[in-house]
Amino acid sequence: GKKVYFNNPMWPGEAHSLAVEKVLYKGNSEFQEVLVFESSTYGKVLVLDGIVQLTEKDECAYQEMIAHLPLCSIPSPKTVLVVGGGDGGVLREISRHSSVEQIDICEIDKMVIDVSKRFFPELAVGFEDPRVHLYIADAVDFLRCAPKGKYDAVIVDSSDPVGPAQELVGKPFFETVARALRPGGVLCNMAESMWLHTHLIQDMIYTCRQTFKGSVHYAWASVPTYPSGVIGFLICSTDGPPVDFINPINPIEKLEGALKHKRELRFYNSEMHSAAFALPSFLKREVTFL
Ligand code: AAT
């Protein structure tokens, strides 16, 4: 197939490429350019504004980790908010947790949801869970109006901070997230690549240390089609009952239903959970000095 190259100011000096079998969809929403293509080796791919958001082959790593890192770290989570995540993959993962009673999702772009329902049924299946309440809105506004202490967990599955997600890395946004969480509630936020975005990670950690008075940790996982092949997660708790993120109190292996789910977990397990918090020396220095 013909190759498509992904260049972006978020990762200057390098490009990533995938061979295209067929372009399946191309459209412009009010917020971004939406592209879906069939690749030669990673299955179907969703691209927003020229940035790969997911591929069928490796989406399991990102979606399973961003959902289960927070939800397995607290006892019986009940109310969860997803920011972004319009493809539905994170909803699919949350639905493994039978303790959860309400799943709110705030996605800015309806086109992402429609495209996912059409081309990525294995992810969009997440929307079929009756516990899901969908809000099409900018998460900045949604969180500003969210009731104080409503959520046990907030999962920010948002795009890179260019375009509609720009404000999702700023202090005012994190303050509204902390306010919407109950005491001892948890945030798990997509946090870029340790190889490419050390400064952005430092800024986010610095901001979150000021805002989340429980604890702030960085974890990471391998996702081959994200720039540099890894993605990080910033995981924080608010002041309240302490949360031991590294040794999950709510292990997935003990959750009735989580493993019997019709789709098997492909990436996440309790060993991967604990291992995700092990950091390379250079990052450890940068993260702990803040
Ligand atoms: N699970 C797939 C991975 C994503 S999707 C990110 C989603 O966040 C997109 O659907 C986008 O429309 C949505 N989004 C962006 N800004 C906002 C906002 N302000 N409010 C609500 N939703 C928003 C992320 C992939 C990460 C890629 C890493 N390089």
Short mmCIF file of N, CA and C in Angstrom, two decimals, residues 46-155:
data_model
loop_
_atom_site.label_atom_id
_atom_site.label_comp_id
_atom_site.label_asym_id
_atom_site.label_seq_id
_atom_site.Cartn_x
_atom_site.Cartn_y
_atom_site.Cartn_z
N LEU A 46 -7.92 5.36 13.18
CA LEU A 46 -8.63 6.64 13.32
C LEU A 46 -7.61 7.76 13.52
N VAL A 47 -7.72 8.78 12.66
CA VAL A 47 -6.78 9.90 12.69
C VAL A 47 -7.57 11.21 12.85
N LEU A 48 -7.17 12.05 13.79
CA LEU A 48 -7.80 13.36 13.96
C LEU A 48 -6.76 14.45 13.75
N ASP A 49 -7.03 15.39 12.86
CA ASP A 49 -6.07 16.46 12.55
C ASP A 49 -4.67 15.92 12.32
N GLY A 50 -4.58 14.82 11.58
CA GLY A 50 -3.26 14.28 11.23
C GLY A 50 -2.55 13.58 12.37
N ILE A 51 -3.24 13.25 13.45
CA ILE A 51 -2.62 12.53 14.57
C ILE A 51 -3.37 11.21 14.79
N VAL A 52 -2.62 10.10 14.82
CA VAL A 52 -3.23 8.79 15.04
C VAL A 52 -3.85 8.74 16.44
N GLN A 53 -5.13 8.43 16.52
CA GLN A 53 -5.81 8.30 17.83
C GLN A 53 -5.88 6.85 18.25
N LEU A 54 -6.08 5.95 17.30
CA LEU A 54 -6.10 4.53 17.65
C LEU A 54 -5.98 3.67 16.41
N THR A 55 -5.48 2.47 16.60
CA THR A 55 -5.54 1.45 15.56
C THR A 55 -6.17 0.21 16.19
N GLU A 56 -6.78 -0.61 15.37
CA GLU A 56 -7.44 -1.80 15.90
C GLU A 56 -6.45 -2.75 16.58
N LYS A 57 -5.23 -2.77 16.09
CA LYS A 57 -4.27 -3.72 16.64
C LYS A 57 -3.79 -3.35 18.05
N ASP A 58 -3.50 -2.07 18.28
CA ASP A 58 -2.89 -1.74 19.58
C ASP A 58 -3.77 -0.88 20.50
N GLU A 59 -5.03 -0.62 20.14
CA GLU A 59 -5.90 0.19 21.01
C GLU A 59 -6.08 -0.45 22.39
N CYS A 60 -5.97 -1.78 22.44
CA CYS A 60 -6.17 -2.48 23.72
C CYS A 60 -5.22 -1.95 24.79
N ALA A 61 -3.97 -1.67 24.42
CA ALA A 61 -2.98 -1.26 25.43
C ALA A 61 -3.40 0.06 26.06
N TYR A 62 -3.73 1.04 25.22
CA TYR A 62 -4.09 2.37 25.73
C TYR A 62 -5.41 2.34 26.50
N GLN A 63 -6.45 1.77 25.89
CA GLN A 63 -7.79 1.85 26.52
C GLN A 63 -7.85 1.05 27.81
N GLU A 64 -7.23 -0.14 27.81
CA GLU A 64 -7.28 -0.97 29.03
C GLU A 64 -6.51 -0.30 30.16
N MET A 65 -5.34 0.25 29.84
CA MET A 65 -4.53 0.88 30.90
C MET A 65 -5.19 2.15 31.43
N ILE A 66 -5.68 3.01 30.56
CA ILE A 66 -6.23 4.30 31.04
C ILE A 66 -7.50 4.08 31.86
N ALA A 67 -8.20 2.97 31.62
CA ALA A 67 -9.42 2.68 32.39
C ALA A 67 -9.12 1.92 33.69
N HIS A 68 -8.31 0.87 33.60
CA HIS A 68 -8.14 0.01 34.77
C HIS A 68 -7.10 0.52 35.77
N LEU A 69 -6.13 1.33 35.31
CA LEU A 69 -5.19 1.91 36.30
C LEU A 69 -5.98 2.66 37.38
N PRO A 70 -6.89 3.56 37.03
CA PRO A 70 -7.64 4.23 38.11
C PRO A 70 -8.68 3.32 38.77
N LEU A 71 -9.45 2.58 37.98
CA LEU A 71 -10.59 1.86 38.56
C LEU A 71 -10.17 0.69 39.44
N CYS A 72 -9.00 0.13 39.20
CA CYS A 72 -8.52 -0.97 40.06
C CYS A 72 -7.77 -0.44 41.28
N SER A 73 -7.57 0.88 41.33
CA SER A 73 -6.82 1.46 42.46
C SER A 73 -7.72 1.91 43.60
N ILE A 74 -9.05 1.88 43.40
CA ILE A 74 -9.98 2.28 44.47
C ILE A 74 -11.00 1.17 44.69
N PRO A 75 -11.50 1.04 45.92
CA PRO A 75 -12.48 -0.02 46.16
C PRO A 75 -13.84 0.34 45.55
N SER A 76 -14.45 -0.60 44.90
CA SER A 76 -15.76 -0.49 44.23
C SER A 76 -16.16 0.91 43.72
N PRO A 77 -15.50 1.35 42.63
CA PRO A 77 -15.88 2.62 42.00
C PRO A 77 -17.34 2.60 41.53
N LYS A 78 -18.06 3.72 41.73
CA LYS A 78 -19.48 3.76 41.34
C LYS A 78 -19.79 4.79 40.25
N THR A 79 -19.24 6.00 40.39
CA THR A 79 -19.53 7.02 39.37
C THR A 79 -18.23 7.42 38.67
N VAL A 80 -18.26 7.34 37.34
CA VAL A 80 -17.05 7.59 36.56
C VAL A 80 -17.37 8.59 35.45
N LEU A 81 -16.43 9.51 35.21
CA LEU A 81 -16.55 10.45 34.09
C LEU A 81 -15.42 10.20 33.10
N VAL A 82 -15.77 10.11 31.81
CA VAL A 82 -14.78 10.04 30.74
C VAL A 82 -14.80 11.37 30.00
N VAL A 83 -13.64 11.97 29.83
CA VAL A 83 -13.50 13.19 29.04
C VAL A 83 -12.88 12.80 27.71
N GLY A 84 -13.50 13.19 26.60
CA GLY A 84 -13.05 12.75 25.27
C GLY A 84 -13.55 11.33 25.04
N GLY A 85 -12.68 10.49 24.47
CA GLY A 85 -13.02 9.07 24.37
C GLY A 85 -14.20 8.74 23.49
N GLY A 86 -14.48 9.60 22.49
CA GLY A 86 -15.67 9.43 21.65
C GLY A 86 -15.73 8.14 20.86
N ASP A 87 -14.63 7.44 20.75
CA ASP A 87 -14.63 6.15 20.05
C ASP A 87 -15.34 5.07 20.86
N GLY A 88 -15.44 5.24 22.17
CA GLY A 88 -16.16 4.28 23.02
C GLY A 88 -15.28 3.20 23.65
N GLY A 89 -14.01 3.15 23.28
CA GLY A 89 -13.12 2.09 23.79
C GLY A 89 -12.95 2.12 25.31
N VAL A 90 -12.85 3.32 25.87
CA VAL A 90 -12.68 3.41 27.33
C VAL A 90 -13.99 2.99 28.03
N LEU A 91 -15.13 3.33 27.42
CA LEU A 91 -16.42 2.89 27.98
C LEU A 91 -16.49 1.37 28.02
N ARG A 92 -16.05 0.75 26.93
CA ARG A 92 -16.04 -0.71 26.86
C ARG A 92 -15.25 -1.30 28.02
N GLU A 93 -14.12 -0.69 28.35
CA GLU A 93 -13.29 -1.19 29.45
C GLU A 93 -13.94 -0.93 30.81
N ILE A 94 -14.52 0.26 31.00
CA ILE A 94 -15.17 0.57 32.28
C ILE A 94 -16.30 -0.41 32.54
N SER A 95 -16.96 -0.84 31.46
CA SER A 95 -18.14 -1.71 31.62
C SER A 95 -17.78 -3.07 32.21
N ARG A 96 -16.51 -3.41 32.29
CA ARG A 96 -16.10 -4.65 32.97
C ARG A 96 -16.32 -4.57 34.49
N HIS A 97 -16.44 -3.35 35.00
CA HIS A 97 -16.53 -3.16 36.46
C HIS A 97 -17.99 -3.14 36.89
N SER A 98 -18.43 -4.20 37.53
CA SER A 98 -19.85 -4.29 37.87
C SER A 98 -20.22 -3.38 39.05
N SER A 99 -19.23 -2.89 39.80
CA SER A 99 -19.54 -1.94 40.89
C SER A 99 -20.02 -0.60 40.34
N VAL A 100 -19.64 -0.30 39.09
CA VAL A 100 -19.95 1.02 38.53
C VAL A 100 -21.44 1.14 38.24
N GLU A 101 -22.02 2.28 38.68
CA GLU A 101 -23.46 2.50 38.50
C GLU A 101 -23.73 3.55 37.42
N GLN A 102 -22.82 4.49 37.28
CA GLN A 102 -23.03 5.57 36.31
C GLN A 102 -21.73 5.91 35.60
N ILE A 103 -21.82 5.97 34.26
CA ILE A 103 -20.66 6.34 33.45
C ILE A 103 -21.07 7.55 32.61
N ASP A 104 -20.56 8.73 32.95
CA ASP A 104 -20.81 9.91 32.13
C ASP A 104 -19.65 10.05 31.15
N ILE A 105 -19.97 10.45 29.92
CA ILE A 105 -18.91 10.74 28.96
C ILE A 105 -19.17 12.09 28.33
N CYS A 106 -18.13 12.93 28.29
CA CYS A 106 -18.24 14.25 27.68
C CYS A 106 -17.26 14.34 26.52
N GLU A 107 -17.79 14.23 25.32
CA GLU A 107 -16.98 14.28 24.09
C GLU A 107 -17.40 15.52 23.32
N ILE A 108 -16.42 16.25 22.80
CA ILE A 108 -16.75 17.51 22.13
C ILE A 108 -17.31 17.30 20.73
N ASP A 109 -16.93 16.20 20.09
CA ASP A 109 -17.16 16.06 18.64
C ASP A 109 -18.03 14.84 18.31
N LYS A 110 -19.29 15.12 17.94
CA LYS A 110 -20.21 14.03 17.62
C LYS A 110 -19.74 13.20 16.42
N MET A 111 -18.98 13.84 15.53
CA MET A 111 -18.52 13.10 14.35
C MET A 111 -17.63 11.92 14.73
N VAL A 112 -16.84 12.08 15.80
CA VAL A 112 -15.97 10.98 16.24
C VAL A 112 -16.84 9.78 16.66
N ILE A 113 -17.92 10.06 17.35
CA ILE A 113 -18.82 9.00 17.83
C ILE A 113 -19.49 8.31 16.64
N ASP A 114 -20.00 9.10 15.71
CA ASP A 114 -20.68 8.54 14.53
C ASP A 114 -19.73 7.68 13.70
N VAL A 115 -18.52 8.18 13.51
CA VAL A 115 -17.53 7.45 12.72
C VAL A 115 -17.13 6.15 13.42
N SER A 116 -17.02 6.21 14.75
CA SER A 116 -16.65 5.01 15.49
C SER A 116 -17.76 3.96 15.39
N LYS A 117 -19.02 4.42 15.51
CA LYS A 117 -20.13 3.46 15.41
C LYS A 117 -20.14 2.80 14.04
N ARG A 118 -19.70 3.53 13.02
CA ARG A 118 -19.73 2.99 11.67
C ARG A 118 -18.51 2.09 11.37
N PHE A 119 -17.33 2.48 11.84
CA PHE A 119 -16.12 1.76 11.42
C PHE A 119 -15.43 0.97 12.55
N PHE A 120 -15.74 1.28 13.81
CA PHE A 120 -15.05 0.60 14.91
C PHE A 120 -16.05 0.00 15.90
N PRO A 121 -16.87 -0.95 15.43
CA PRO A 121 -17.90 -1.50 16.31
C PRO A 121 -17.33 -2.15 17.57
N GLU A 122 -16.12 -2.64 17.53
CA GLU A 122 -15.51 -3.26 18.72
C GLU A 122 -15.19 -2.25 19.81
N LEU A 123 -15.13 -0.98 19.43
CA LEU A 123 -14.94 0.08 20.43
C LEU A 123 -16.27 0.72 20.78
N ALA A 124 -17.04 1.05 19.74
CA ALA A 124 -18.31 1.76 19.94
C ALA A 124 -19.31 0.93 20.75
N VAL A 125 -19.06 -0.37 20.87
CA VAL A 125 -19.91 -1.23 21.70
C VAL A 125 -20.02 -0.66 23.11
N GLY A 126 -19.00 0.10 23.52
CA GLY A 126 -19.01 0.73 24.85
C GLY A 126 -20.23 1.60 25.09
N PHE A 127 -20.77 2.22 24.02
CA PHE A 127 -21.94 3.10 24.16
C PHE A 127 -23.22 2.33 24.46
N GLU A 128 -23.20 1.01 24.23
CA GLU A 128 -24.43 0.22 24.43
C GLU A 128 -24.70 -0.10 25.90
N ASP A 129 -23.71 0.14 26.76
CA ASP A 129 -23.92 -0.12 28.19
C ASP A 129 -24.97 0.86 28.73
N PRO A 130 -26.04 0.34 29.35
CA PRO A 130 -27.11 1.24 29.83
C PRO A 130 -26.67 2.21 30.93
N ARG A 131 -25.52 1.99 31.53
CA ARG A 131 -25.04 2.90 32.56
C ARG A 131 -24.44 4.18 31.97
N VAL A 132 -24.25 4.19 30.62
CA VAL A 132 -23.58 5.32 29.97
C VAL A 132 -24.54 6.49 29.70
N HIS A 133 -24.12 7.70 30.08
CA HIS A 133 -24.84 8.93 29.75
C HIS A 133 -23.91 9.80 28.93
N LEU A 134 -24.33 10.10 27.70
CA LEU A 134 -23.47 10.84 26.78
C LEU A 134 -23.79 12.33 26.78
N TYR A 135 -22.77 13.16 26.90
CA TYR A 135 -22.90 14.61 26.78
C TYR A 135 -21.97 15.06 25.66
N ILE A 136 -22.55 15.72 24.64
CA ILE A 136 -21.72 16.29 23.58
C ILE A 136 -21.44 17.73 23.99
N ALA A 137 -20.23 17.96 24.48
CA ALA A 137 -19.89 19.30 24.98
C ALA A 137 -18.38 19.41 25.14
N ASP A 138 -17.93 20.63 25.31
CA ASP A 138 -16.53 20.87 25.64
C ASP A 138 -16.36 20.51 27.12
N ALA A 139 -15.41 19.64 27.41
CA ALA A 139 -15.22 19.17 28.78
C ALA A 139 -14.88 20.31 29.74
N VAL A 140 -14.31 21.37 29.22
CA VAL A 140 -13.99 22.53 30.07
C VAL A 140 -15.28 23.08 30.67
N ASP A 141 -16.31 23.25 29.84
CA ASP A 141 -17.60 23.77 30.32
C ASP A 141 -18.31 22.73 31.19
N PHE A 142 -18.27 21.47 30.73
CA PHE A 142 -18.96 20.40 31.46
C PHE A 142 -18.45 20.33 32.90
N LEU A 143 -17.14 20.34 33.06
CA LEU A 143 -16.57 20.19 34.41
C LEU A 143 -16.79 21.42 35.27
N ARG A 144 -16.85 22.58 34.62
CA ARG A 144 -17.13 23.80 35.37
C ARG A 144 -18.49 23.70 36.07
N CYS A 145 -19.42 22.99 35.44
CA CYS A 145 -20.79 22.89 35.98
C CYS A 145 -21.03 21.59 36.75
N ALA A 146 -20.04 20.70 36.81
CA ALA A 146 -20.26 19.39 37.45
C ALA A 146 -20.43 19.56 38.96
N PRO A 147 -21.35 18.80 39.57
CA PRO A 147 -21.52 18.90 41.03
C PRO A 147 -20.24 18.52 41.77
N LYS A 148 -19.97 19.24 42.84
CA LYS A 148 -18.79 19.00 43.66
C LYS A 148 -18.83 17.58 44.24
N GLY A 149 -17.71 16.88 44.14
CA GLY A 149 -17.61 15.56 44.77
C GLY A 149 -18.42 14.46 44.12
N LYS A 150 -18.88 14.65 42.88
CA LYS A 150 -19.77 13.68 42.25
C LYS A 150 -19.08 12.36 41.87
N TYR A 151 -17.83 12.45 41.41
CA TYR A 151 -17.21 11.27 40.78
C TYR A 151 -16.19 10.57 41.67
N ASP A 152 -16.16 9.24 41.54
CA ASP A 152 -15.10 8.44 42.17
C ASP A 152 -13.84 8.46 41.30
N ALA A 153 -14.04 8.55 39.98
CA ALA A 153 -12.91 8.54 39.06
C ALA A 153 -13.23 9.39 37.83
N VAL A 154 -12.22 10.12 37.36
CA VAL A 154 -12.32 10.87 36.10
C VAL A 154 -11.19 10.36 35.20
N ILE A 155 -11.55 9.99 33.98
CA ILE A 155 -10.57 9.48 33.02
C ILE A 155 -10.52 10.46 31.86
#
